[in-house]
PDB file of C-alpha atoms in Angstrom:
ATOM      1  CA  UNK A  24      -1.056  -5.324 -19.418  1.00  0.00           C
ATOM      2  CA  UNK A  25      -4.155  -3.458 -18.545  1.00  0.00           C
ATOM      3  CA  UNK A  26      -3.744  -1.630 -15.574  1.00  0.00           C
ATOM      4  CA  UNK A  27      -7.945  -0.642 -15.476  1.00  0.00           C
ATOM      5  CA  UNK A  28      -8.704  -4.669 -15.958  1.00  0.00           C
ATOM      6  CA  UNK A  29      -5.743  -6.264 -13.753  1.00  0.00           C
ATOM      7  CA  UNK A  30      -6.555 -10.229 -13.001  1.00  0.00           C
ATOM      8  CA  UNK A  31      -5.340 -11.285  -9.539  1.00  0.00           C
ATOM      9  CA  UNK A  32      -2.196 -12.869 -11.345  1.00  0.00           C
ATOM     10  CA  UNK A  33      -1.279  -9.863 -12.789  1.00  0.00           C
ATOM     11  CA  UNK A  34      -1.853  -8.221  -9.978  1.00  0.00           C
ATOM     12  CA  UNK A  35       0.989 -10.437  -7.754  1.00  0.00           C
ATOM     13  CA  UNK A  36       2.937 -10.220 -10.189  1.00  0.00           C
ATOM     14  CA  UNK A  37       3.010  -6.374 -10.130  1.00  0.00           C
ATOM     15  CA  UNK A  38       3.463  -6.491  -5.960  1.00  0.00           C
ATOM     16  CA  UNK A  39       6.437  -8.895  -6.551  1.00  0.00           C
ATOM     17  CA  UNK A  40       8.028  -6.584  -9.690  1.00  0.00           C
ATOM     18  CA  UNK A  41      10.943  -5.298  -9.155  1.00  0.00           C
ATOM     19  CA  UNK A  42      10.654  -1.235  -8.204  1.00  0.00           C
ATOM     20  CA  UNK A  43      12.245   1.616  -7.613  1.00  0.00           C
ATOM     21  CA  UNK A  44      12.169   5.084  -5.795  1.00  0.00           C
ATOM     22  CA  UNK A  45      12.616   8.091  -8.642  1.00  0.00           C
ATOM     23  CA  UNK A  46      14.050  10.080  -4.944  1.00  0.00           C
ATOM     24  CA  UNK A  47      14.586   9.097  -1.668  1.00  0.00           C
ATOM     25  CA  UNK A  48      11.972   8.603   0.796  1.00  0.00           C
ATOM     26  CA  UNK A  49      11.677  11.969   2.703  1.00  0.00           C
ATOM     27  CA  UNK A  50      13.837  11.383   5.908  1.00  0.00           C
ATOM     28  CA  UNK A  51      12.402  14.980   7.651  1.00  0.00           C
ATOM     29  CA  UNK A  52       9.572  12.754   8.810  1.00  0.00           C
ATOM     30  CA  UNK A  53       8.221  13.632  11.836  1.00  0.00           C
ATOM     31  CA  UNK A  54       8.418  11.183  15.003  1.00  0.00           C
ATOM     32  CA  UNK A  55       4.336  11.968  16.518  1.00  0.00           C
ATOM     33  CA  UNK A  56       2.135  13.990  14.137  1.00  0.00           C
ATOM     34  CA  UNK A  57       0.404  13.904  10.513  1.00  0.00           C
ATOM     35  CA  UNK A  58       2.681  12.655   7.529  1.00  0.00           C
ATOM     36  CA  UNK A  59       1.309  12.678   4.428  1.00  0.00           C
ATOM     37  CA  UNK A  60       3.276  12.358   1.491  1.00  0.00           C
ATOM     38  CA  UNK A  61       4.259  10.516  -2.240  1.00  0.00           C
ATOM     39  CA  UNK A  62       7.248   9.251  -3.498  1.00  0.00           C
ATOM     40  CA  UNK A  63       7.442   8.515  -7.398  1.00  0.00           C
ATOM     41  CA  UNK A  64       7.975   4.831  -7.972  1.00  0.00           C
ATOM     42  CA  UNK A  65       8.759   3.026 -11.449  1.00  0.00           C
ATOM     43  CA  UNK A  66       8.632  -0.700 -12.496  1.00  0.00           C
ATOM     44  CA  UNK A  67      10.884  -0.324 -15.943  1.00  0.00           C
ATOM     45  CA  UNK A  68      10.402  -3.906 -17.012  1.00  0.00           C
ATOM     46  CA  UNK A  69       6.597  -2.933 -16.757  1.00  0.00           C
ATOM     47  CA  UNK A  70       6.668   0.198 -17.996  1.00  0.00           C
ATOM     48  CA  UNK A  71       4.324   1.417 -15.091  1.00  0.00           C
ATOM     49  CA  UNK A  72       4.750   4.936 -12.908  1.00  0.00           C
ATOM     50  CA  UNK A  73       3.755   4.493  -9.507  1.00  0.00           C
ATOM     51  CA  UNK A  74       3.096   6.623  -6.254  1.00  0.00           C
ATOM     52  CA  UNK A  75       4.543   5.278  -2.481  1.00  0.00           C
ATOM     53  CA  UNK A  76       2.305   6.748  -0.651  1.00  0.00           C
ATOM     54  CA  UNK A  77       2.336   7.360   3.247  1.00  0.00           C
ATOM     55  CA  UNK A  78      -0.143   8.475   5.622  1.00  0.00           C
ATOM     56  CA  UNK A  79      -0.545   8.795   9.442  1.00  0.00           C
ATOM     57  CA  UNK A  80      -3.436   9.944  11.548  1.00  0.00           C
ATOM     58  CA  UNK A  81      -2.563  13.835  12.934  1.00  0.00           C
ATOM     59  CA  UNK A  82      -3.947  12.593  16.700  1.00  0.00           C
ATOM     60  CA  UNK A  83      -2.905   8.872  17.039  1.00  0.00           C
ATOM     61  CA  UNK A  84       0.964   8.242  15.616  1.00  0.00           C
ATOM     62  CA  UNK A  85       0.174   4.386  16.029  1.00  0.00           C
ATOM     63  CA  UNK A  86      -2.457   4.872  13.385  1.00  0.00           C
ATOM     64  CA  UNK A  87      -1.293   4.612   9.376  1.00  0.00           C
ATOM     65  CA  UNK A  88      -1.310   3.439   6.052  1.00  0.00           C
ATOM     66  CA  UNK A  89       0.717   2.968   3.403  1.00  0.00           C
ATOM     67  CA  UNK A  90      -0.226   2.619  -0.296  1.00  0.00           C
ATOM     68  CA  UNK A  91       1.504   2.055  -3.744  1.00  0.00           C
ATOM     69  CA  UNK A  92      -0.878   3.237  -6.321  1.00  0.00           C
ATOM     70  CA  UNK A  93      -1.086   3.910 -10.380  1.00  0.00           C
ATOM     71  CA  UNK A  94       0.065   7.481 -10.791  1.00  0.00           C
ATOM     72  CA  UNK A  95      -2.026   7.984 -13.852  1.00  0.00           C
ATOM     73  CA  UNK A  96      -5.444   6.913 -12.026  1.00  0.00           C
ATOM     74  CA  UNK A  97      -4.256   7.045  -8.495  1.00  0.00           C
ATOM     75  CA  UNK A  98      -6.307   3.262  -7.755  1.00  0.00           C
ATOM     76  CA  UNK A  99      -4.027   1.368  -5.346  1.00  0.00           C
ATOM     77  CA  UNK A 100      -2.085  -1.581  -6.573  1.00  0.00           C
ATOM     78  CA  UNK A 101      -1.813  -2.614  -2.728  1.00  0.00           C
ATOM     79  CA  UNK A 102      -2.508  -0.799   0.633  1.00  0.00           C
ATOM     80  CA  UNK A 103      -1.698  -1.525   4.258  1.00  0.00           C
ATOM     81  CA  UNK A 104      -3.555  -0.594   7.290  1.00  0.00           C
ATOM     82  CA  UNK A 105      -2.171  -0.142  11.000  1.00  0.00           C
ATOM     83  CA  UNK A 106      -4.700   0.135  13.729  1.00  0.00           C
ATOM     84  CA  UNK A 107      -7.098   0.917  11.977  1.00  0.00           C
ATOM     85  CA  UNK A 108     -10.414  -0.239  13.150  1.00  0.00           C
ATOM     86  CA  UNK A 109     -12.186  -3.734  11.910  1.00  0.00           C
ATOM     87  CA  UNK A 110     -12.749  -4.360   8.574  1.00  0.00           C
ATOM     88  CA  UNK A 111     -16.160  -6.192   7.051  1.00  0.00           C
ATOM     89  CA  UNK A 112     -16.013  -7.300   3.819  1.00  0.00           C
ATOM     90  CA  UNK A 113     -18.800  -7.660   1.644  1.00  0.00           C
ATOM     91  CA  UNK A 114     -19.287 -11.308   2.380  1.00  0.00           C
ATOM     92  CA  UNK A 115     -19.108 -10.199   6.424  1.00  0.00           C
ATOM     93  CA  UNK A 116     -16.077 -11.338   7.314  1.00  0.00           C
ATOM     94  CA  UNK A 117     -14.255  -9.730   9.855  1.00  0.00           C
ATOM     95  CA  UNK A 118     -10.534  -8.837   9.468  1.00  0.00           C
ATOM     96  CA  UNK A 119      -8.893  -7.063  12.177  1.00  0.00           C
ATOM     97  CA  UNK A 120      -7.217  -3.361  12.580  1.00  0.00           C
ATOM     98  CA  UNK A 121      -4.180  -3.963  11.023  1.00  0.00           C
ATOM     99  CA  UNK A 122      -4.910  -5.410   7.269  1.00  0.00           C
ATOM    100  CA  UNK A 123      -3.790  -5.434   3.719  1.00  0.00           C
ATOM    101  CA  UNK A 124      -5.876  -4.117   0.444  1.00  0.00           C
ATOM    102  CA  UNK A 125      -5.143  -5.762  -2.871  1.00  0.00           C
ATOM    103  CA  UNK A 126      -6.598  -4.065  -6.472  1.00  0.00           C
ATOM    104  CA  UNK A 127      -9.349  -6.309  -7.031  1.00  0.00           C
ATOM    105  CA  UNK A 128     -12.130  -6.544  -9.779  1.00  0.00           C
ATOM    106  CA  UNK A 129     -15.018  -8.345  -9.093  1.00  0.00           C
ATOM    107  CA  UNK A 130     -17.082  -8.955 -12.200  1.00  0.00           C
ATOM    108  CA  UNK A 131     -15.500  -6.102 -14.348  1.00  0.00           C
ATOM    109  CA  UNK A 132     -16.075  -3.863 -11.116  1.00  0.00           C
ATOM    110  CA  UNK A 133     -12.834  -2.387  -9.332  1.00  0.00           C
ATOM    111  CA  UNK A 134     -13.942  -3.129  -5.471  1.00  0.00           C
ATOM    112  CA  UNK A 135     -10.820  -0.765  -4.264  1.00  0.00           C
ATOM    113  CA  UNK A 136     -11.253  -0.682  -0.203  1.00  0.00           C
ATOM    114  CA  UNK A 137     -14.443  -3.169  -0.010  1.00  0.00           C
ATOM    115  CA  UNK A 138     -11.935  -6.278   0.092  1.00  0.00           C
ATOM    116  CA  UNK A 139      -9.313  -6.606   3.403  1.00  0.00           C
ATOM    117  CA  UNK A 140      -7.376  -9.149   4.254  1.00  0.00           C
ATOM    118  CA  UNK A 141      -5.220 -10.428   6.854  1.00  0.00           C
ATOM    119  CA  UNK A 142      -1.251  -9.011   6.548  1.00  0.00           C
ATOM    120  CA  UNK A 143       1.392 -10.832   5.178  1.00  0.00           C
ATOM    121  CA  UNK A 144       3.727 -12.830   7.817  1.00  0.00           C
ATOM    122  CA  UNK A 145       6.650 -10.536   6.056  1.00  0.00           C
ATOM    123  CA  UNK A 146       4.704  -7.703   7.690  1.00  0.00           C
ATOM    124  CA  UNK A 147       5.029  -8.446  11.406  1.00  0.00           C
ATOM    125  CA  UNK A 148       6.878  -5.689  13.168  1.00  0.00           C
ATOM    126  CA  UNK A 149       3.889  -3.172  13.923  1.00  0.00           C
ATOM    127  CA  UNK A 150       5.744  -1.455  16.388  1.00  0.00           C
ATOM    128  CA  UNK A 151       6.031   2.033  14.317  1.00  0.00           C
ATOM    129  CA  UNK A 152       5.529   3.708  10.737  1.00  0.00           C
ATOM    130  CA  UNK A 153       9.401   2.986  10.243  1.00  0.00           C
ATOM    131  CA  UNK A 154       9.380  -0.647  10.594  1.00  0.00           C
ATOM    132  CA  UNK A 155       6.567  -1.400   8.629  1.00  0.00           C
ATOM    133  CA  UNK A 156       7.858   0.768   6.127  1.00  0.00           C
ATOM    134  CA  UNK A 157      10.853  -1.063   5.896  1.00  0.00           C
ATOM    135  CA  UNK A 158       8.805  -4.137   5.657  1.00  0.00           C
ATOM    136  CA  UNK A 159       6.071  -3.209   3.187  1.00  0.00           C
ATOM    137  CA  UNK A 160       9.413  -1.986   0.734  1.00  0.00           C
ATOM    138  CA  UNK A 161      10.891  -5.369   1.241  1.00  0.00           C
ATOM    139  CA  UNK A 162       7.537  -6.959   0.428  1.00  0.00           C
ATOM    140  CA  UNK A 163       6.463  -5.387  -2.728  1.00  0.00           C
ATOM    141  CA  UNK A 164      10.250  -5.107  -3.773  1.00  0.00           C
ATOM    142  CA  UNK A 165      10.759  -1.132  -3.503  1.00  0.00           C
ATOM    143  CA  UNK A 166      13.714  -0.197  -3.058  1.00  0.00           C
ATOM    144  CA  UNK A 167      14.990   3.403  -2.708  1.00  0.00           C
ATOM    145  CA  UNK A 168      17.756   5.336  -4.294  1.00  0.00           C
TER     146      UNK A 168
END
């Protein structure tokens, strides 16, 4: 598999795969305030290193992200958003404050952020980083150690 020319199959495949946390998810997270930090992640029937990645805005705690991306090139294999402002896509679409990034190539070009799209149902809880933590794990099947 080539993770620089991923087709979307591939690419579901990958969210679905089977992962793991190399530690735990750092628990000394604070409740209002910046986070900003990366867990390693491996897919061993892949063979593919991985970064969890979490992020939340230092002035609004209802405002976050949270990312698994290629450790070696650091280009997101899927991203979430959380109040976040509207997106527009390239074609003008509108999708709202809280959507999902997928890697995507369009015409041998890697479109990283231009492409949003809605969340998943399994992604429904909004109420804090915790609970859509919990949820984006369950959806890409991450689990920790």
């Amino acid at each position: 598999m080539n993770l620089e020319n991923l087709s979307d199959s591939e690419v579901s495949t990958l969210i679905k795969s089977f992962k793991i946390c190399q530690k735990k998810i750092s628990s000394n997270t604070p409740m209002i305030g910046k986070i900003k930090d990366d867990t390693p992640v491996t897919d061993d029937k892949n063979g593919i290193e991985y970064k969890l990645h979490r992020y939340r805005n230092v002035f609004d705690e209802n405002r976050f992200s949270l990312h698994i991306r290629f450790k070696n090139t650091n280009d997101m294999l899927i991203r979430i958003d959380i109040h976040n402002g509207t997106h527009i896509n390239p074609d003008g679409t509108k999708i709202g404050e809280n959507h999902m990034h997928t890697y995507k190539r369009i015409e041998g070009v890697l479109e990283k952020d231009k492409i949003a799209t809605e969340l998943p149902k399994e992604i429904n809880d909004l109420s804090s980083l915790f609970t859509v933590l919990s949820q984006f794990l369950d959806y890409t099947n991450t689990h920790e150690v």
